[in-house]
PDB file of C-alpha atoms and ligand atoms in Angstrom:
ATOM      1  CA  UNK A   1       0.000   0.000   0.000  1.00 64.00           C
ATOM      2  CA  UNK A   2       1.391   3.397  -1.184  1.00 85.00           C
ATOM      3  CA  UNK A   3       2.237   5.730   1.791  1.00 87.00           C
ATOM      4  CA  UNK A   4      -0.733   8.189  -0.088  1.00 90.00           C
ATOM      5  CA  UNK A   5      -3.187   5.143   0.596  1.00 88.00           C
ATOM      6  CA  UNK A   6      -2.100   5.031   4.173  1.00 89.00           C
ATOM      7  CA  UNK A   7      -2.888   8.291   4.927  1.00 92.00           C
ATOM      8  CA  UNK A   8      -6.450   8.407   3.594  1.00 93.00           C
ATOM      9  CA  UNK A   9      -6.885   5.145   5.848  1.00 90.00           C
ATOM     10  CA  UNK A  10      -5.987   7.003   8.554  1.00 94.00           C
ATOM     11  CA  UNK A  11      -7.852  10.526   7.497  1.00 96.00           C
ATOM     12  CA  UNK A  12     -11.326   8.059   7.087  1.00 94.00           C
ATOM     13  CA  UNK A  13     -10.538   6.241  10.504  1.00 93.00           C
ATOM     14  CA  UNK A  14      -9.436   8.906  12.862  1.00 96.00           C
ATOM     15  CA  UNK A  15     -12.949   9.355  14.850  1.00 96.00           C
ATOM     16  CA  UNK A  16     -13.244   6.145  15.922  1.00 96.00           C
ATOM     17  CA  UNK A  17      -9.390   5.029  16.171  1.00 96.00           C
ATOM     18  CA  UNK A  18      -9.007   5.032  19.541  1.00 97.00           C
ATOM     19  CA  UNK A  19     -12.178   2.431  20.452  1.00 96.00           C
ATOM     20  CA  UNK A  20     -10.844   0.315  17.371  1.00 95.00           C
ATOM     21  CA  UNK A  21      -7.042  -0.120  17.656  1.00 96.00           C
ATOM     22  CA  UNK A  22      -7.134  -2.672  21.214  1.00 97.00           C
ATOM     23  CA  UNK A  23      -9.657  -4.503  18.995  1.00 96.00           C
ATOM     24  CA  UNK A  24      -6.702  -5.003  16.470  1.00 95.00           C
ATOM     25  CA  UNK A  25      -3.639  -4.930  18.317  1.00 95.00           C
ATOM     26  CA  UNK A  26      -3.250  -7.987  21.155  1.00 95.00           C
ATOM     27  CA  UNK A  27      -2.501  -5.987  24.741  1.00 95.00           C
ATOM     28  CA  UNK A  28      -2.054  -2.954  23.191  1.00 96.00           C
ATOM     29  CA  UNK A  29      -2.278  -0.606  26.310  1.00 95.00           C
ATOM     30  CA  UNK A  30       0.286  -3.409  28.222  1.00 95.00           C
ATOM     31  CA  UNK A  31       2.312  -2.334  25.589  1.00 95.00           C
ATOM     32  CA  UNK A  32       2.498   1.250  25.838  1.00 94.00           C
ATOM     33  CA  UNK A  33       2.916   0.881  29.732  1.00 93.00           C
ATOM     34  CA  UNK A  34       6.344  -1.701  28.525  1.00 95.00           C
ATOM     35  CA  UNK A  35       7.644   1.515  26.641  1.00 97.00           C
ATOM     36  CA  UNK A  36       7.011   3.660  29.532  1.00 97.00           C
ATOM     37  CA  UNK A  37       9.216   1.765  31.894  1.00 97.00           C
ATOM     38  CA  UNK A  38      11.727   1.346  29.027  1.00 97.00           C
ATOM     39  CA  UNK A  39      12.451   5.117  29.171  1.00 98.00           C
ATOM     40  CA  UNK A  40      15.250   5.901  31.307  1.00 97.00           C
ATOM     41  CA  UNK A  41      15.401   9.629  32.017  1.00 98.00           C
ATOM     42  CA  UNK A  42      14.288  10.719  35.798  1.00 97.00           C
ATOM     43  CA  UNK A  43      10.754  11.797  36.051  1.00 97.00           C
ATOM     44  CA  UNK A  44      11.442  15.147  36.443  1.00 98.00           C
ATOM     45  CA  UNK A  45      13.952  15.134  33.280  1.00 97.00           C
ATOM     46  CA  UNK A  46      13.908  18.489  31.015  1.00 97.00           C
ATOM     47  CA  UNK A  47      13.050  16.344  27.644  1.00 98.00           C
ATOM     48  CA  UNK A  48      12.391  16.768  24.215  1.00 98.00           C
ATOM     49  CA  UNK A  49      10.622  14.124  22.450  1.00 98.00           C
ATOM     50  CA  UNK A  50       9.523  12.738  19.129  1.00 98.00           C
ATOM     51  CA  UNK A  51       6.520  11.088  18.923  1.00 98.00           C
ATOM     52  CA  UNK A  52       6.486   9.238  15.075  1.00 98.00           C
ATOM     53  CA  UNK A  53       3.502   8.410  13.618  1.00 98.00           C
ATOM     54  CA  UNK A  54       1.727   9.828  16.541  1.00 98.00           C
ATOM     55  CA  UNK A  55      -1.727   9.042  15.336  1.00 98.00           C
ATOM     56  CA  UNK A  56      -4.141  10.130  18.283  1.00 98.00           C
ATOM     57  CA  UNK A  57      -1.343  10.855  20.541  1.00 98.00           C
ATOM     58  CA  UNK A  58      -2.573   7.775  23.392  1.00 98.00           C
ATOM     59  CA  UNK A  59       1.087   7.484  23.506  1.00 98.00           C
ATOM     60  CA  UNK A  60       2.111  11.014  23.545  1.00 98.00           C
ATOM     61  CA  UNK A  61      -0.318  11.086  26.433  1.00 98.00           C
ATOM     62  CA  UNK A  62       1.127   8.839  28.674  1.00 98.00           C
ATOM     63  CA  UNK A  63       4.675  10.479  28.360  1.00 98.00           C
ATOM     64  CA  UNK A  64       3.483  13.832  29.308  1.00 98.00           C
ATOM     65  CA  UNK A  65       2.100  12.575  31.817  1.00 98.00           C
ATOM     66  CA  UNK A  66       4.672  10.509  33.367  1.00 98.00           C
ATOM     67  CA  UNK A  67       7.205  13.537  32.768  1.00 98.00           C
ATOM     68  CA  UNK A  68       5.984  16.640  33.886  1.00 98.00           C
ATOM     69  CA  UNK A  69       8.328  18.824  32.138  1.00 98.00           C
ATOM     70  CA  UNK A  70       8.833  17.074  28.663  1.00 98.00           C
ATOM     71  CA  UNK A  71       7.906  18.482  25.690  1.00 98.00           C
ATOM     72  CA  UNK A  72       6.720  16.645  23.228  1.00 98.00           C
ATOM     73  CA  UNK A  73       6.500  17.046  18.847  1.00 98.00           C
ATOM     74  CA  UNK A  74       3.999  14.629  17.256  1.00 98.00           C
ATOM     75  CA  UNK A  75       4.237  14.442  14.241  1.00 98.00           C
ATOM     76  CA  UNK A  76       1.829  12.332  12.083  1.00 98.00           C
ATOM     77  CA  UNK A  77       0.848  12.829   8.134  1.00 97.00           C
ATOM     78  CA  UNK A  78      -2.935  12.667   8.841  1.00 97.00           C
ATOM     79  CA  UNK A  79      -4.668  15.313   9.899  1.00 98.00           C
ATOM     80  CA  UNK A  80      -7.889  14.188  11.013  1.00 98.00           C
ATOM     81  CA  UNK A  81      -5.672  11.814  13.588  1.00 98.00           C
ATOM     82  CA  UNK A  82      -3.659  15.178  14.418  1.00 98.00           C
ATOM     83  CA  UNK A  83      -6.951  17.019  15.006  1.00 98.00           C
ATOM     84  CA  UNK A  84      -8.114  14.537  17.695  1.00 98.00           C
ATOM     85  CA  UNK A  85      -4.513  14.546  19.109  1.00 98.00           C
ATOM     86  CA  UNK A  86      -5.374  18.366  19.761  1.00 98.00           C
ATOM     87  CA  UNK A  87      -8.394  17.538  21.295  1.00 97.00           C
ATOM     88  CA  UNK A  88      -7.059  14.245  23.389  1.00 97.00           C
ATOM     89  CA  UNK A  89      -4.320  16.106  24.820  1.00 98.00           C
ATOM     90  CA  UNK A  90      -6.062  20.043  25.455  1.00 98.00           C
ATOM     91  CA  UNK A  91      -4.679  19.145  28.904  1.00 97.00           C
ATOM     92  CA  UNK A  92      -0.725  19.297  27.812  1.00 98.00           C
ATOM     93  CA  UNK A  93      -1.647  22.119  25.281  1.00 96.00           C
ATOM     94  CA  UNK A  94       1.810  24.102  26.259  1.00 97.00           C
ATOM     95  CA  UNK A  95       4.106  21.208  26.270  1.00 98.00           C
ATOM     96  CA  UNK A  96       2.981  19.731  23.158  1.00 98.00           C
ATOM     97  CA  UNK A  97       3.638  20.716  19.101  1.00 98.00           C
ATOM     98  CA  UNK A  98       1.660  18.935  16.474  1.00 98.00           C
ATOM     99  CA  UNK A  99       2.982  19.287  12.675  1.00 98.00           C
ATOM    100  CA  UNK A 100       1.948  17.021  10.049  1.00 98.00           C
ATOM    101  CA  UNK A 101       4.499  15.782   7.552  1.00 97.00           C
ATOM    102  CA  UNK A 102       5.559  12.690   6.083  1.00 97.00           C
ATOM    103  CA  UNK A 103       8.438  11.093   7.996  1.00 97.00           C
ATOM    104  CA  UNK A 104       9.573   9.542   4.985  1.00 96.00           C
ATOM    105  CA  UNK A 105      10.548  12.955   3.539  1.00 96.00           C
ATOM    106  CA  UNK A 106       9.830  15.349   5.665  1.00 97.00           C
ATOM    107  CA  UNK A 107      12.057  17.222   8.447  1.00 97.00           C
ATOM    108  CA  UNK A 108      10.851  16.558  11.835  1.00 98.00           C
ATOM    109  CA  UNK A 109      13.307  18.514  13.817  1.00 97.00           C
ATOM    110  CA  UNK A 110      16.355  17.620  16.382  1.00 98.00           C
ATOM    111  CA  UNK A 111      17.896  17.378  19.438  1.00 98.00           C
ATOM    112  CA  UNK A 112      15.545  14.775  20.550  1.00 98.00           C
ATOM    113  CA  UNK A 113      16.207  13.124  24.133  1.00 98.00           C
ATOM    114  CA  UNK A 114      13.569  10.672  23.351  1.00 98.00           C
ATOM    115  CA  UNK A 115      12.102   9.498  19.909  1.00 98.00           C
ATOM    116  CA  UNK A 116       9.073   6.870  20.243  1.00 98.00           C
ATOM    117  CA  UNK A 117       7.027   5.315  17.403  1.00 98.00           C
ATOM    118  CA  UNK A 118       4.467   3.389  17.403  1.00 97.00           C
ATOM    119  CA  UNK A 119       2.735   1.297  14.629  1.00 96.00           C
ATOM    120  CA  UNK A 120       3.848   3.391  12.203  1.00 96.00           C
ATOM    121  CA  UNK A 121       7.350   2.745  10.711  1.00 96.00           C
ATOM    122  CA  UNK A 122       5.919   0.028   9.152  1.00 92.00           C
ATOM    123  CA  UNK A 123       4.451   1.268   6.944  1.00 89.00           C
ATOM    124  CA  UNK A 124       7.790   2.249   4.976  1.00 94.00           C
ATOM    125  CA  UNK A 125       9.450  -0.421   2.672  1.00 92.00           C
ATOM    126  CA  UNK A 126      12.979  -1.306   3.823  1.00 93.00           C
ATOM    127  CA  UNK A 127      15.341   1.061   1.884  1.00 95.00           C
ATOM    128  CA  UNK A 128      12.824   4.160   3.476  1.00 95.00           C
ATOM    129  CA  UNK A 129      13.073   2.948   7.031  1.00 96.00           C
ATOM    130  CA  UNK A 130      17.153   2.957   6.724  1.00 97.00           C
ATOM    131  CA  UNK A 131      16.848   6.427   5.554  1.00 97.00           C
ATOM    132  CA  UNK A 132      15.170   6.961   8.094  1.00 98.00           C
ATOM    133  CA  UNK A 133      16.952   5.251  10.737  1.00 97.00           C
ATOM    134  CA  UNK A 134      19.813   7.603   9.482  1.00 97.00           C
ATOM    135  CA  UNK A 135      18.132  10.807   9.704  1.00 97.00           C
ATOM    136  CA  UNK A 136      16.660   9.575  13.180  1.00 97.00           C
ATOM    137  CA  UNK A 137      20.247   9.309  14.324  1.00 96.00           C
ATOM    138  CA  UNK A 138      20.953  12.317  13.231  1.00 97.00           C
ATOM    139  CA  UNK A 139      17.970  14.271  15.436  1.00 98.00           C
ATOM    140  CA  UNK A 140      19.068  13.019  18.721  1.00 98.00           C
ATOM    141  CA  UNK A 141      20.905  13.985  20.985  1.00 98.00           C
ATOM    142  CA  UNK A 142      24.407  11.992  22.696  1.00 96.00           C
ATOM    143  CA  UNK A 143      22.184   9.524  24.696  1.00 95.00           C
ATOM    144  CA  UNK A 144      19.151   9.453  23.255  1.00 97.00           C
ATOM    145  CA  UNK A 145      16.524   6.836  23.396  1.00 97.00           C
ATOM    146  CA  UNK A 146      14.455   5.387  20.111  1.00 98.00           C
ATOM    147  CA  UNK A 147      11.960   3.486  21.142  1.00 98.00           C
ATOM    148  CA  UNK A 148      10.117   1.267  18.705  1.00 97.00           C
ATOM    149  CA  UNK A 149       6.376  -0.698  18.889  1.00 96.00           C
ATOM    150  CA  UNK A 150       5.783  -1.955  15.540  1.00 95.00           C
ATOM    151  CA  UNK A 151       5.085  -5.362  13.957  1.00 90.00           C
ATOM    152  CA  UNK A 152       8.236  -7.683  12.376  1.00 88.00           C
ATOM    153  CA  UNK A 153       8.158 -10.989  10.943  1.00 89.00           C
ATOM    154  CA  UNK A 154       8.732 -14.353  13.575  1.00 93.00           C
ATOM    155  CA  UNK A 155      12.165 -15.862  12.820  1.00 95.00           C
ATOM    156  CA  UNK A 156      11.384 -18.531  10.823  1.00 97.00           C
ATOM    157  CA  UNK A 157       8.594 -18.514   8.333  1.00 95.00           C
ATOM    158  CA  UNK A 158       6.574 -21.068  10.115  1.00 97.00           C
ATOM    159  CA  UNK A 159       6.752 -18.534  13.264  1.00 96.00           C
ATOM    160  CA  UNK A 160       5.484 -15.735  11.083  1.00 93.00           C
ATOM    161  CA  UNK A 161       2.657 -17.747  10.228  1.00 93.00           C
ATOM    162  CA  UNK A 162       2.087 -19.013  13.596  1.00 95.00           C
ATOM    163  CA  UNK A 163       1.960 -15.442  14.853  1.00 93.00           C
ATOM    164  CA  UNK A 164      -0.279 -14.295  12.213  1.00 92.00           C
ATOM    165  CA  UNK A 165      -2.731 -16.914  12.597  1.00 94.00           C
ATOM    166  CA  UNK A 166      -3.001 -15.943  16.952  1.00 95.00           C
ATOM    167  CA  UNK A 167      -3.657 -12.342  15.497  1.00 94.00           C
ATOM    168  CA  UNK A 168      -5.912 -13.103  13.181  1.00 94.00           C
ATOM    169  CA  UNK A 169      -7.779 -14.664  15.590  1.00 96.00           C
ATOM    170  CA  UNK A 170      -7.508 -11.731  18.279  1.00 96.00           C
ATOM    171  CA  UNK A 171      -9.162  -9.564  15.603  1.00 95.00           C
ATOM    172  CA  UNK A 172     -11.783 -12.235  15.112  1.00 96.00           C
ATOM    173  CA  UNK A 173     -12.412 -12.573  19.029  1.00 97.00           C
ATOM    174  CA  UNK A 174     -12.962  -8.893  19.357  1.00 97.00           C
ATOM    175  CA  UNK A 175     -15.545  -8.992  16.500  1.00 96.00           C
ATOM    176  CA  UNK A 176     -13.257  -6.973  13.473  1.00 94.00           C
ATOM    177  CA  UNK A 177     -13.026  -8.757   9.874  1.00 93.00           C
ATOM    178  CA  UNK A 178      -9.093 -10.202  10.159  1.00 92.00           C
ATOM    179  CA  UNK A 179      -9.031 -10.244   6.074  1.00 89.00           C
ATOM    180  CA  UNK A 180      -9.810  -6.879   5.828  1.00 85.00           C
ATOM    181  CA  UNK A 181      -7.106  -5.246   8.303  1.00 84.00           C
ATOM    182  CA  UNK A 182      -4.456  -7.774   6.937  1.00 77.00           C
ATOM    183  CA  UNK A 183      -5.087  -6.708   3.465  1.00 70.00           C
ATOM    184  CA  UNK A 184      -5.410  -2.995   4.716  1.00 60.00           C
ATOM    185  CA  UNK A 185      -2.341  -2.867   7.096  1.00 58.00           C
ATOM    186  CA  UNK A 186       0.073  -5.482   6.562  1.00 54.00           C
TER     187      UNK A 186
HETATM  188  C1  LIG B   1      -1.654   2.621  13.453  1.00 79.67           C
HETATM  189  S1  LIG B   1      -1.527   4.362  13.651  1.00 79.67           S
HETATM  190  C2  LIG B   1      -0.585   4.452  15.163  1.00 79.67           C
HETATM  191  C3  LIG B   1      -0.928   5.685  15.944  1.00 79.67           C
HETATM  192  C4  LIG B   1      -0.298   5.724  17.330  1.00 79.67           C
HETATM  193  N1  LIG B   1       1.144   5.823  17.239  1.00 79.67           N
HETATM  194  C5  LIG B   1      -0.705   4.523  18.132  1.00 79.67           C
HETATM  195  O1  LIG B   1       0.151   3.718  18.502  1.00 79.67           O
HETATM  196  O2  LIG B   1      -1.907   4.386  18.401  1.00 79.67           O
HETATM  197  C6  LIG B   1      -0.299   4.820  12.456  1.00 79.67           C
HETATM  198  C7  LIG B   1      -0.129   6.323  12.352  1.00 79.67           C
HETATM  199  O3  LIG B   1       1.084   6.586  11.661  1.00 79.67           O
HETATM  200  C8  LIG B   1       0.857   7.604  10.721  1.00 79.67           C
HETATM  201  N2  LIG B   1       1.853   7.410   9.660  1.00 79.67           N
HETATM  202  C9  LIG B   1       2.089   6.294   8.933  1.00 79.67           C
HETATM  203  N3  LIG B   1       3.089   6.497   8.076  1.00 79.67           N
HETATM  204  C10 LIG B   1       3.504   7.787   8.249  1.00 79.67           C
HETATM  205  C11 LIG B   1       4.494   8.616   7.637  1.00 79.67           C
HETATM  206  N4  LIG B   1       5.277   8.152   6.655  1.00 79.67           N
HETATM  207  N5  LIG B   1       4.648   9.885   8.079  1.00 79.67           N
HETATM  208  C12 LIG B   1       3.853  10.369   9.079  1.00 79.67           C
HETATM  209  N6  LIG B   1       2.886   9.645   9.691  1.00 79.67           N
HETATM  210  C13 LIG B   1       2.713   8.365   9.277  1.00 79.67           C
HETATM  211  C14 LIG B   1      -0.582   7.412  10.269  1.00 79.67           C
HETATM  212  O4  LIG B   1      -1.121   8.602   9.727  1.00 79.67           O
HETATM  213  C15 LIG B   1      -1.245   6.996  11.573  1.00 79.67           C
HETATM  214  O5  LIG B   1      -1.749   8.095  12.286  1.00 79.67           O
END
């Protein structure tokens, strides 16, 4: 799927995203609390973070919260998701930035302490995400964090499938059409 077709997924989806996505993802809330204890500034740290792909900004959320005096950039290409970002977060209006852009071409800033992503780099074919891996690099700061939810391949084929088949089944459990978001996102 062209990165054009993405965003007009995301454009159409946006107002009901956030009931949706634990439907698709397996534990996706455990998940974000993983990242959260994978960060390893202090509480009180002075950051400045990325959020990639930032969608509704659950993410963004929880790190503002945590860290009182972070500031946070998301950054997503779809506006409608950006616009109920705004409204999500109207609590952390001063320490957060929304810009829409593609990541894939355009500038999203530096001197990052903390760049997160989540569900979204995949979305890029493989010679994008290095490029991108090397302008990420280049945004952060000297001991900077990237910290990376998205989905990969098992190790062996029959793993991949394996894993596929358990989320297909999630999706079915929670009452979504599996074929549909496979052929849509994957
Ligand atoms: C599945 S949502 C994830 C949203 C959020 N990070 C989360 O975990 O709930 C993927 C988001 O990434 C954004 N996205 C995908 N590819 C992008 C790109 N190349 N540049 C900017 N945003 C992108 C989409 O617009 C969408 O909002």
């Amino acid at each position: 799927m062209n990165l054009d077709a993405v965003r007009e997924q995301f454009e159409q989806r946006a107002f009901d995203y956030d009931g949706l996505i634990p439907r698709l993802i397996p534990r996706y809330h455990e998940q974000h609390d993983l990242i959260l204890q994978l960060i390893p500034f202090e509480t009180n740290a002075n950051i400045k973070v990325l959020d990639l792909g930032a969608g509704t900004g659950i993410l963004s959320a929880l790190i503002l919260e945590a860290f009182p005096q972070a500031k946070v950039l998301a950054f997503d290409m779809a506006e409608n998701m950006l616009k109920i970002c705004q409204t999500n977060l109207s609590a952390f209006q001063e320490r957060l930035t929304l810009q829409q852009g593609n990541f894939a071409e355009d500038d999203f800033g530096n001197g990052y302490d903390l760049v997160v992503s989540s569900l979204a780099i995949h979305h890029l074919d493989g010679a994008r995400k290095k490029t991108l891996f090397k302008k990420l690099f280049q945004s952060m700061n000297s001991g900077g964090i990237l910290l990376i939810r998205d989905i990969v391949t098992g190790g062996t084929p029959r793993l991949t499938e394996q894993y596929e088949q358990l989320w297909r089944q999630y999706m079915k459990d929670s009452g979504e059409d599996d074929k549909i978001w496979f052929q849509k996102h994957l």
